[in-house]
Amino acid sequence: MTTLIDTELLSDVQRFGVADVSACFSCGTCTAICPLTDNDGTFPRRIIRYAQVGMRDELLSSKELWTCYHCGLCSDSCPTQADPSEFMAAARRYAIASYEPTGLARILYTRPVIGSLIAVAVAAFFAVFMYAAHGPQGGSSLALFTFVPEGLIHWTGVAVMAVMSLSGLVGIVTMARRVARHEGVSLPTVFGGRTALARTASALWSALGVESLGQRRYRQDCKDDLPAEPLYRRRWLIHALTIWGFLGLLAATLLDWGLALTGVKETGTPIPLWYPSRLIGTLAGISLLYGVSIFMANRARKVNRASQLSTASDWLLLVLLWITGATGFFIEVALYLPDAPGWGYWVFLFHVAVAMELMLLLPFTKFAHAMYRPVALFFYALASDTSKQTG
Ligand code: SF4
Ligand code: SF4
């Protein structure tokens, strides 16, 4: 097999973060301390070596890139201050930009001013688009879906989800094909026969249920990350609350839509706080807002390795998530106030515009790690299973 050398690779990756791994002399100290090294005695040193010698394909085919938690143990122990954990974060940003073909992720990561202008323009577009079709305000309770027609929101949402899914799928397939080739995994390995299917199902459960939702290794491996931190500020917990909060809000929206579709309740009908879709949405909103607020505070205060360097794209994701959660609560308050407040309509318009932007930009911001990490964890679980069987 021919290995193509990209002499610009290291400098290109460095555009996505400040890590300067040119000082790395492959001593292996980071490998000795990294909690993920159990399956591969060369991680993370090998990934740094790929960048140093210009092995772009190998770098982008490494599942380990996505299993790293940015705990910082490797950087704390590096004798040359090469900062391997920040290099891994920069390499992940580089990979997100490489897997998607439009170039938007690269702009958002490496051109902060233009990226911020694009972000503002996308939100403004959705707001103006919705407002152009607006109906009347007024009445004794907020008639949000008269102000912005429900059908418009629904079909714009469908279009946004379609574009997001297509962009995401292109990125996932590109990444998965690279990793599969690198790992020697083929379609028959995954789907060929009952044993292969059972192994695939087990790897899927491990990637999605145990690791992505349950955060098992994050909890176990990063327990030394911030030993003095109380539970309510642990990285794995605020990460989990953010994921569960986001998924809960998505579930509440889909449930509300399903209830309207089946004729149980029309969208926009006043409902009490304990109504299932409202209750799920409220609890999920609290979870999301708490997680994102702590993430933002940590980044602003640079409390740990993972928050030492923040790109505009990292902030963009947090800001979009926070606005979506916070405006959702403002709407909820407005709905229960005795006299329908006029500001409730404008907050609703802003909420819908930002939520649409959040979903549309998912494959291009740091949010994309939510697509790539489960894929990497799937290959990780497959490799662990294979090594157990052959070991
Ligand atoms: S500890 Fe530092 S110098 Fe040693 S291999 Fe890791 S990054 Fe390179
Ligand atoms: S940041 Fe932590 S998980 Fe990532 S390579 Fe370094 S030691 Fe390993």
CSV table of C-alpha atoms and ligand atoms in Angstrom, one decimal:
chain,number,residue,atom,x,y,z
A,1,MET,CA,0.0,0.0,0.0
A,2,THR,CA,1.3,3.5,-0.9
A,3,THR,CA,1.4,6.1,1.8
A,4,LEU,CA,1.0,9.6,0.5
A,5,ILE,CA,3.0,12.2,2.4
A,6,ASP,CA,1.5,15.7,2.9
A,7,THR,CA,4.3,18.0,3.9
A,8,GLU,CA,1.8,20.7,4.9
A,9,LEU,CA,-0.1,18.5,7.3
A,10,LEU,CA,1.4,19.6,10.6
A,11,SER,CA,1.1,23.3,9.8
A,12,ASP,CA,-2.4,22.8,8.6
A,13,VAL,CA,-3.5,20.9,11.8
A,14,GLN,CA,-1.9,23.8,13.8
A,15,ARG,CA,-4.3,26.2,12.2
A,16,PHE,CA,-7.1,24.4,14.2
A,17,GLY,CA,-5.3,24.8,17.5
A,18,VAL,CA,-2.1,26.1,19.1
A,19,ALA,CA,-0.5,22.8,19.9
A,20,ASP,CA,3.1,22.7,18.7
A,21,VAL,CA,4.1,19.1,18.6
A,22,SER,CA,7.3,19.7,16.6
A,23,ALA,CA,9.1,19.4,20.0
A,24,CYS,CA,7.8,15.8,20.5
A,25,PHE,CA,10.7,13.3,20.2
A,26,SER,CA,8.4,10.2,20.7
A,27,CYS,CA,9.6,9.4,24.2
A,28,GLY,CA,6.3,7.6,25.0
A,29,THR,CA,5.6,9.2,28.3
A,30,CYS,CA,2.2,10.3,27.2
A,31,THR,CA,1.5,6.7,26.0
A,32,ALA,CA,2.5,5.4,29.4
A,33,ILE,CA,0.0,7.7,31.2
A,34,CYS,CA,-2.9,7.8,28.8
A,35,PRO,CA,-5.9,5.8,30.2
A,36,LEU,CA,-6.9,4.8,26.7
A,37,THR,CA,-3.6,3.0,25.9
A,38,ASP,CA,-4.9,-0.5,27.0
A,39,ASN,CA,-5.9,-1.4,23.5
A,40,ASP,CA,-3.0,0.1,21.7
A,41,GLY,CA,0.5,0.6,23.1
A,42,THR,CA,1.3,3.5,20.8
A,43,PHE,CA,-1.5,6.0,21.5
A,44,PRO,CA,-1.3,9.1,21.5
A,45,ARG,CA,2.3,9.2,20.4
A,46,ARG,CA,1.5,7.5,17.1
A,47,ILE,CA,-1.1,10.1,16.1
A,48,ILE,CA,1.4,12.9,16.7
A,49,ARG,CA,3.9,11.0,14.6
A,50,TYR,CA,1.4,10.9,11.7
A,51,ALA,CA,1.1,14.7,11.8
A,52,GLN,CA,4.9,15.1,12.1
A,53,VAL,CA,5.7,13.0,9.0
A,54,GLY,CA,2.7,14.1,7.0
A,55,MET,CA,0.6,10.8,7.0
A,56,ARG,CA,-2.7,12.5,6.4
A,57,ASP,CA,-4.7,9.4,5.5
A,58,GLU,CA,-3.5,7.6,8.6
A,59,LEU,CA,-4.4,10.5,10.8
A,60,LEU,CA,-7.9,10.8,9.5
A,61,SER,CA,-8.4,7.0,9.7
A,62,SER,CA,-7.6,6.8,13.4
A,63,LYS,CA,-10.5,5.9,15.6
A,64,GLU,CA,-8.4,6.9,18.7
A,65,LEU,CA,-8.6,10.5,17.7
A,66,TRP,CA,-12.3,10.4,18.8
A,67,THR,CA,-11.9,8.3,21.9
A,68,CYS,CA,-9.6,10.8,23.6
A,69,TYR,CA,-11.4,12.7,26.4
A,70,HIS,CA,-9.0,15.7,26.4
A,71,CYS,CA,-8.3,14.9,30.1
A,72,GLY,CA,-4.8,16.5,29.8
A,73,LEU,CA,-2.9,13.8,31.7
A,74,CYS,CA,-0.6,13.4,28.7
A,75,SER,CA,0.2,17.1,28.5
A,76,ASP,CA,0.9,17.3,32.2
A,77,SER,CA,3.5,14.6,31.9
A,78,CYS,CA,5.1,15.6,28.5
A,79,PRO,CA,8.8,16.5,29.1
A,80,THR,CA,8.9,18.9,26.1
A,81,GLN,CA,5.6,20.7,26.7
A,82,ALA,CA,4.4,19.5,23.3
A,83,ASP,CA,0.9,19.6,24.7
A,84,PRO,CA,-0.4,16.3,23.1
A,85,SER,CA,-3.9,16.7,24.5
A,86,GLU,CA,-4.4,20.0,22.8
A,87,PHE,CA,-2.9,18.5,19.7
A,88,MET,CA,-5.5,15.8,19.8
A,89,ALA,CA,-8.3,18.4,20.1
A,90,ALA,CA,-6.8,20.4,17.1
A,91,ALA,CA,-6.6,17.1,15.1
A,92,ARG,CA,-10.3,16.4,15.8
A,93,ARG,CA,-11.2,19.9,14.6
A,94,TYR,CA,-9.1,19.3,11.5
A,95,ALA,CA,-10.8,15.9,11.0
A,96,ILE,CA,-14.3,17.5,11.2
A,97,ALA,CA,-13.2,20.0,8.5
A,98,SER,CA,-11.7,17.2,6.4
A,99,TYR,CA,-14.7,14.8,6.5
A,100,GLU,CA,-17.2,17.3,5.3
A,101,PRO,CA,-16.8,18.5,1.7
A,102,THR,CA,-18.3,22.1,1.7
A,103,GLY,CA,-15.4,23.8,3.5
A,104,LEU,CA,-17.8,25.5,6.0
A,105,ALA,CA,-16.4,23.7,9.0
A,106,ARG,CA,-12.9,24.9,8.0
A,107,ILE,CA,-14.1,28.5,7.8
A,108,LEU,CA,-15.9,28.3,11.2
A,109,TYR,CA,-12.8,26.9,12.8
A,110,THR,CA,-10.0,28.9,11.1
A,111,ARG,CA,-11.7,32.2,10.2
A,112,PRO,CA,-13.4,33.3,13.4
A,113,VAL,CA,-14.6,36.7,12.1
A,114,ILE,CA,-16.1,35.4,8.9
A,115,GLY,CA,-17.4,32.3,10.8
A,116,SER,CA,-19.2,34.6,13.3
A,117,LEU,CA,-20.7,36.7,10.5
A,118,ILE,CA,-22.0,33.5,8.9
A,119,ALA,CA,-23.5,32.4,12.2
A,120,VAL,CA,-25.3,35.7,12.7
A,121,ALA,CA,-26.4,35.7,9.0
A,122,VAL,CA,-27.9,32.2,9.2
A,123,ALA,CA,-29.9,33.1,12.4
A,124,ALA,CA,-31.1,36.4,10.8
A,125,PHE,CA,-32.1,34.6,7.7
A,126,PHE,CA,-34.4,32.2,9.6
A,127,ALA,CA,-35.8,35.0,11.7
A,128,VAL,CA,-36.6,37.2,8.7
A,129,PHE,CA,-38.0,34.1,6.7
A,130,MET,CA,-40.4,33.3,9.6
A,131,TYR,CA,-41.3,36.8,10.2
A,132,ALA,CA,-42.2,37.4,6.6
A,133,ALA,CA,-45.2,35.0,7.0
A,134,HIS,CA,-46.2,36.2,10.5
A,135,GLY,CA,-49.8,36.4,11.6
A,136,PRO,CA,-51.4,38.6,14.3
A,137,GLN,CA,-50.5,38.8,17.9
A,138,GLY,CA,-53.0,39.2,20.7
A,139,GLY,CA,-55.7,37.4,22.6
A,140,SER,CA,-55.8,36.4,26.3
A,141,SER,CA,-53.1,33.8,25.9
A,142,LEU,CA,-50.1,33.6,23.6
A,143,ALA,CA,-51.0,32.4,20.1
A,144,LEU,CA,-47.5,31.5,19.1
A,145,PHE,CA,-48.5,29.3,16.2
A,146,THR,CA,-50.7,32.0,14.8
A,147,PHE,CA,-47.9,34.5,15.0
A,148,VAL,CA,-45.5,32.1,13.2
A,149,PRO,CA,-47.6,29.5,11.4
A,150,GLU,CA,-47.1,26.0,12.6
A,151,GLY,CA,-46.9,24.6,9.0
A,152,LEU,CA,-44.1,27.0,8.2
A,153,ILE,CA,-42.1,25.9,11.3
A,154,HIS,CA,-42.8,22.3,10.6
A,155,TRP,CA,-41.7,22.3,6.9
A,156,THR,CA,-38.7,24.6,7.5
A,157,GLY,CA,-37.7,22.1,10.3
A,158,VAL,CA,-38.1,19.2,7.9
A,159,ALA,CA,-35.9,20.9,5.3
A,160,VAL,CA,-33.3,21.8,7.9
A,161,MET,CA,-33.2,18.2,9.2
A,162,ALA,CA,-32.9,16.9,5.7
A,163,VAL,CA,-29.9,19.1,4.9
A,164,MET,CA,-28.4,18.4,8.3
A,165,SER,CA,-28.9,14.6,7.9
A,166,LEU,CA,-27.5,14.6,4.4
A,167,SER,CA,-24.4,16.6,5.4
A,168,GLY,CA,-24.0,14.5,8.5
A,169,LEU,CA,-24.3,11.3,6.5
A,170,VAL,CA,-21.6,12.3,4.0
A,171,GLY,CA,-19.3,13.1,6.9
A,172,ILE,CA,-20.1,9.8,8.8
A,173,VAL,CA,-19.7,7.6,5.7
A,174,THR,CA,-16.4,9.3,4.8
A,175,MET,CA,-15.1,8.8,8.3
A,176,ALA,CA,-16.4,5.3,8.7
A,177,ARG,CA,-14.9,4.1,5.3
A,178,ARG,CA,-11.5,5.5,6.3
A,179,VAL,CA,-11.5,3.9,9.7
A,180,ALA,CA,-13.0,0.6,8.4
A,181,ARG,CA,-10.2,0.4,5.8
A,182,HIS,CA,-7.6,1.2,8.4
A,183,GLU,CA,-9.0,-1.4,10.9
A,184,GLY,CA,-9.5,-4.1,8.2
A,185,VAL,CA,-13.3,-4.1,8.8
A,186,SER,CA,-15.5,-5.0,5.8
A,187,LEU,CA,-19.2,-5.4,5.3
A,188,PRO,CA,-19.0,-9.2,5.8
A,189,THR,CA,-17.1,-8.6,9.1
A,190,VAL,CA,-20.0,-6.5,10.3
A,191,PHE,CA,-23.1,-8.2,8.7
A,192,GLY,CA,-21.9,-11.6,7.4
A,193,GLY,CA,-23.7,-14.2,9.4
A,194,ARG,CA,-25.2,-14.5,12.9
A,195,THR,CA,-21.9,-14.3,14.8
A,196,ALA,CA,-20.9,-11.1,13.0
A,197,LEU,CA,-24.4,-9.6,13.5
A,198,ALA,CA,-24.3,-10.4,17.3
A,199,ARG,CA,-20.8,-8.8,17.5
A,200,THR,CA,-22.1,-5.8,15.6
A,201,ALA,CA,-25.1,-5.4,17.9
A,202,SER,CA,-22.9,-5.7,21.0
A,203,ALA,CA,-20.5,-3.1,19.6
A,204,LEU,CA,-23.4,-0.8,18.8
A,205,TRP,CA,-24.8,-1.1,22.3
A,206,SER,CA,-21.3,-0.4,23.7
A,207,ALA,CA,-20.8,2.7,21.5
A,208,LEU,CA,-24.3,4.2,21.9
A,209,GLY,CA,-25.7,3.0,25.2
A,210,VAL,CA,-22.7,2.3,27.5
A,211,GLU,CA,-20.3,5.0,26.3
A,212,SER,CA,-22.1,7.8,24.5
A,213,LEU,CA,-25.1,7.9,26.8
A,214,GLY,CA,-23.7,6.2,29.9
A,215,GLN,CA,-20.2,7.9,29.7
A,216,ARG,CA,-18.6,4.8,31.2
A,217,ARG,CA,-15.0,5.3,30.2
A,218,TYR,CA,-15.3,9.1,30.6
A,219,ARG,CA,-16.4,8.5,34.2
A,220,GLN,CA,-13.8,5.9,35.0
A,221,ASP,CA,-10.8,7.1,33.0
A,222,CYS,CA,-11.1,10.8,33.8
A,223,LYS,CA,-11.6,10.5,37.5
A,224,ASP,CA,-8.1,11.8,38.1
A,225,ASP,CA,-8.7,14.8,35.8
A,226,LEU,CA,-10.0,17.2,38.4
A,227,PRO,CA,-9.8,15.3,41.7
A,228,ALA,CA,-10.8,18.3,43.8
A,229,GLU,CA,-14.0,19.0,41.8
A,230,PRO,CA,-17.3,18.3,43.5
A,231,LEU,CA,-19.6,15.9,41.7
A,232,TYR,CA,-21.9,18.6,40.3
A,233,ARG,CA,-19.0,20.1,38.4
A,234,ARG,CA,-17.3,16.9,37.1
A,235,ARG,CA,-16.7,17.0,33.4
A,236,TRP,CA,-18.4,13.7,32.6
A,237,LEU,CA,-21.5,14.7,34.5
A,238,ILE,CA,-22.0,18.1,32.8
A,239,HIS,CA,-21.2,16.5,29.5
A,240,ALA,CA,-23.9,13.8,30.2
A,241,LEU,CA,-26.4,16.4,31.4
A,242,THR,CA,-25.9,18.4,28.2
A,243,ILE,CA,-26.4,15.3,26.0
A,244,TRP,CA,-29.4,14.1,27.9
A,245,GLY,CA,-30.9,17.6,28.0
A,246,PHE,CA,-30.5,18.0,24.2
A,247,LEU,CA,-32.0,14.6,23.5
A,248,GLY,CA,-34.8,15.3,25.9
A,249,LEU,CA,-35.7,18.5,24.2
A,250,LEU,CA,-35.7,16.7,20.9
A,251,ALA,CA,-37.9,13.9,22.3
A,252,ALA,CA,-40.4,16.5,23.7
A,253,THR,CA,-40.6,18.3,20.4
A,254,LEU,CA,-41.2,15.0,18.5
A,255,LEU,CA,-43.7,13.9,21.1
A,256,ASP,CA,-45.6,17.1,20.8
A,257,TRP,CA,-45.6,16.7,17.0
A,258,GLY,CA,-46.7,13.0,17.3
A,259,LEU,CA,-49.6,14.0,19.6
A,260,ALA,CA,-50.8,16.6,17.1
A,261,LEU,CA,-50.4,14.1,14.2
A,262,THR,CA,-52.5,11.5,16.1
A,263,GLY,CA,-55.2,14.1,17.0
A,264,VAL,CA,-54.6,13.8,20.8
A,265,LYS,CA,-53.7,17.5,21.1
A,266,GLU,CA,-53.3,20.4,18.6
A,267,THR,CA,-49.9,22.1,18.6
A,268,GLY,CA,-50.1,25.3,20.7
A,269,THR,CA,-53.0,24.1,22.8
A,270,PRO,CA,-52.4,25.4,26.4
A,271,ILE,CA,-51.2,22.4,28.6
A,272,PRO,CA,-50.3,22.1,32.3
A,273,LEU,CA,-46.7,21.8,33.5
A,274,TRP,CA,-47.2,18.1,34.3
A,275,TYR,CA,-48.3,17.2,30.7
A,276,PRO,CA,-45.8,14.6,29.4
A,277,SER,CA,-44.3,16.6,26.5
A,278,ARG,CA,-44.1,19.8,28.7
A,279,LEU,CA,-42.6,17.9,31.7
A,280,ILE,CA,-40.0,16.2,29.5
A,281,GLY,CA,-39.1,19.5,27.8
A,282,THR,CA,-38.9,21.3,31.2
A,283,LEU,CA,-36.6,18.8,32.8
A,284,ALA,CA,-34.5,18.4,29.7
A,285,GLY,CA,-34.2,22.2,29.4
A,286,ILE,CA,-33.0,22.4,33.0
A,287,SER,CA,-30.4,19.7,32.3
A,288,LEU,CA,-29.2,21.3,29.1
A,289,LEU,CA,-29.0,24.8,30.6
A,290,TYR,CA,-27.1,23.6,33.6
A,291,GLY,CA,-24.6,21.6,31.6
A,292,VAL,CA,-24.0,24.3,29.0
A,293,SER,CA,-23.7,27.1,31.6
A,294,ILE,CA,-21.0,25.1,33.5
A,295,PHE,CA,-19.2,24.4,30.3
A,296,MET,CA,-19.2,28.1,29.4
A,297,ALA,CA,-18.1,29.1,32.9
A,298,ASN,CA,-15.3,26.6,32.7
A,299,ARG,CA,-14.1,27.9,29.3
A,300,ALA,CA,-14.3,31.5,30.5
A,301,ARG,CA,-12.2,30.6,33.6
A,302,LYS,CA,-10.0,28.1,31.8
A,303,VAL,CA,-10.4,25.7,34.8
A,304,ASN,CA,-9.0,22.6,33.1
A,305,ARG,CA,-7.0,21.4,30.1
A,306,ALA,CA,-10.1,21.0,27.9
A,307,SER,CA,-11.0,24.6,28.4
A,308,GLN,CA,-7.5,26.2,28.0
A,309,LEU,CA,-8.0,27.0,24.3
A,310,SER,CA,-11.4,27.9,22.9
A,311,THR,CA,-12.0,28.4,19.2
A,312,ALA,CA,-14.9,30.6,18.0
A,313,SER,CA,-16.6,27.4,16.7
A,314,ASP,CA,-16.4,25.9,20.3
A,315,TRP,CA,-18.2,29.0,21.6
A,316,LEU,CA,-20.6,29.0,18.8
A,317,LEU,CA,-22.0,25.6,19.8
A,318,LEU,CA,-22.3,26.5,23.4
A,319,VAL,CA,-23.9,29.9,22.7
A,320,LEU,CA,-26.5,28.3,20.3
A,321,LEU,CA,-27.3,25.6,22.8
A,322,TRP,CA,-27.6,28.1,25.7
A,323,ILE,CA,-29.8,30.5,23.7
A,324,THR,CA,-32.0,27.6,22.6
A,325,GLY,CA,-32.5,26.4,26.2
A,326,ALA,CA,-32.9,29.8,27.8
A,327,THR,CA,-35.4,31.2,25.3
A,328,GLY,CA,-37.4,28.0,25.7
A,329,PHE,CA,-37.8,28.8,29.4
A,330,PHE,CA,-38.7,32.4,28.7
A,331,ILE,CA,-41.4,31.2,26.4
A,332,GLU,CA,-42.6,28.8,29.0
A,333,VAL,CA,-42.8,31.6,31.6
A,334,ALA,CA,-44.7,33.8,29.1
A,335,LEU,CA,-47.2,31.0,28.4
A,336,TYR,CA,-48.2,30.8,32.1
A,337,LEU,CA,-48.3,34.6,32.7
A,338,PRO,CA,-52.0,35.8,33.2
A,339,ASP,CA,-51.9,38.4,30.4
A,340,ALA,CA,-50.1,37.3,27.2
A,341,PRO,CA,-46.9,39.4,27.1
A,342,GLY,CA,-46.0,40.8,23.7
A,343,TRP,CA,-42.3,40.0,24.2
A,344,GLY,CA,-43.2,36.3,24.3
A,345,TYR,CA,-43.8,36.4,20.5
A,346,TRP,CA,-40.4,37.9,19.8
A,347,VAL,CA,-38.6,35.4,22.1
A,348,PHE,CA,-40.4,32.6,20.3
A,349,LEU,CA,-39.3,33.9,16.9
A,350,PHE,CA,-35.7,34.2,18.2
A,351,HIS,CA,-35.9,30.7,19.7
A,352,VAL,CA,-37.1,29.0,16.5
A,353,ALA,CA,-34.5,30.8,14.4
A,354,VAL,CA,-31.6,29.8,16.7
A,355,ALA,CA,-32.9,26.2,17.1
A,356,MET,CA,-33.0,25.9,13.3
A,357,GLU,CA,-29.5,27.2,13.0
A,358,LEU,CA,-28.2,24.9,15.7
A,359,MET,CA,-29.5,21.9,13.8
A,360,LEU,CA,-28.4,23.1,10.4
A,361,LEU,CA,-24.8,23.8,11.5
A,362,LEU,CA,-24.5,20.5,13.5
A,363,PRO,CA,-22.2,18.7,11.1
A,364,PHE,CA,-19.9,21.8,10.8
A,365,THR,CA,-19.4,22.9,14.5
A,366,LYS,CA,-18.0,21.1,17.5
A,367,PHE,CA,-21.4,19.4,17.6
A,368,ALA,CA,-20.1,17.1,14.9
A,369,HIS,CA,-18.2,15.1,17.5
A,370,ALA,CA,-21.6,13.8,18.5
A,371,MET,CA,-21.7,12.1,15.1
A,372,TYR,CA,-18.1,10.9,14.8
A,373,ARG,CA,-17.4,9.8,18.4
A,374,PRO,CA,-20.1,7.0,18.4
A,375,VAL,CA,-18.7,5.7,15.1
A,376,ALA,CA,-15.2,5.6,16.5
A,377,LEU,CA,-16.5,3.9,19.7
A,378,PHE,CA,-18.2,1.3,17.5
A,379,PHE,CA,-14.9,0.4,15.8
A,380,TYR,CA,-13.2,0.5,19.2
A,381,ALA,CA,-15.7,-2.0,20.6
A,382,LEU,CA,-15.4,-4.2,17.5
A,383,ALA,CA,-11.6,-4.2,17.9
A,384,SER,CA,-11.8,-5.0,21.6
A,385,ASP,CA,-14.1,-7.9,20.9
A,386,THR,CA,-11.8,-9.3,18.2
A,387,SER,CA,-8.7,-9.0,20.4
A,388,LYS,CA,-10.6,-10.7,23.3
A,389,GLN,CA,-11.5,-13.6,20.9
A,390,THR,CA,-8.0,-13.9,19.5
A,391,GLY,CA,-6.2,-13.1,22.8
B,1,SF4,S1,5.3,12.8,26.2
B,1,SF4,FE1,5.6,14.6,24.8
B,1,SF4,S2,7.6,14.3,23.8
B,1,SF4,FE2,7.0,12.3,24.7
B,1,SF4,S3,5.9,11.2,23.0
B,1,SF4,FE3,4.3,12.3,24.2
B,1,SF4,S4,4.1,14.3,23.2
B,1,SF4,FE4,6.0,13.4,22.5
B,2,SF4,S1,-5.9,13.9,26.7
B,2,SF4,FE1,-6.2,12.1,28.1
B,2,SF4,S2,-7.3,10.6,26.8
B,2,SF4,FE2,-6.5,12.1,25.4
B,2,SF4,S3,-4.5,11.3,24.7
B,2,SF4,FE3,-4.1,12.6,26.5
B,2,SF4,S4,-4.1,11.2,28.3
B,2,SF4,FE4,-5.1,10.2,26.6
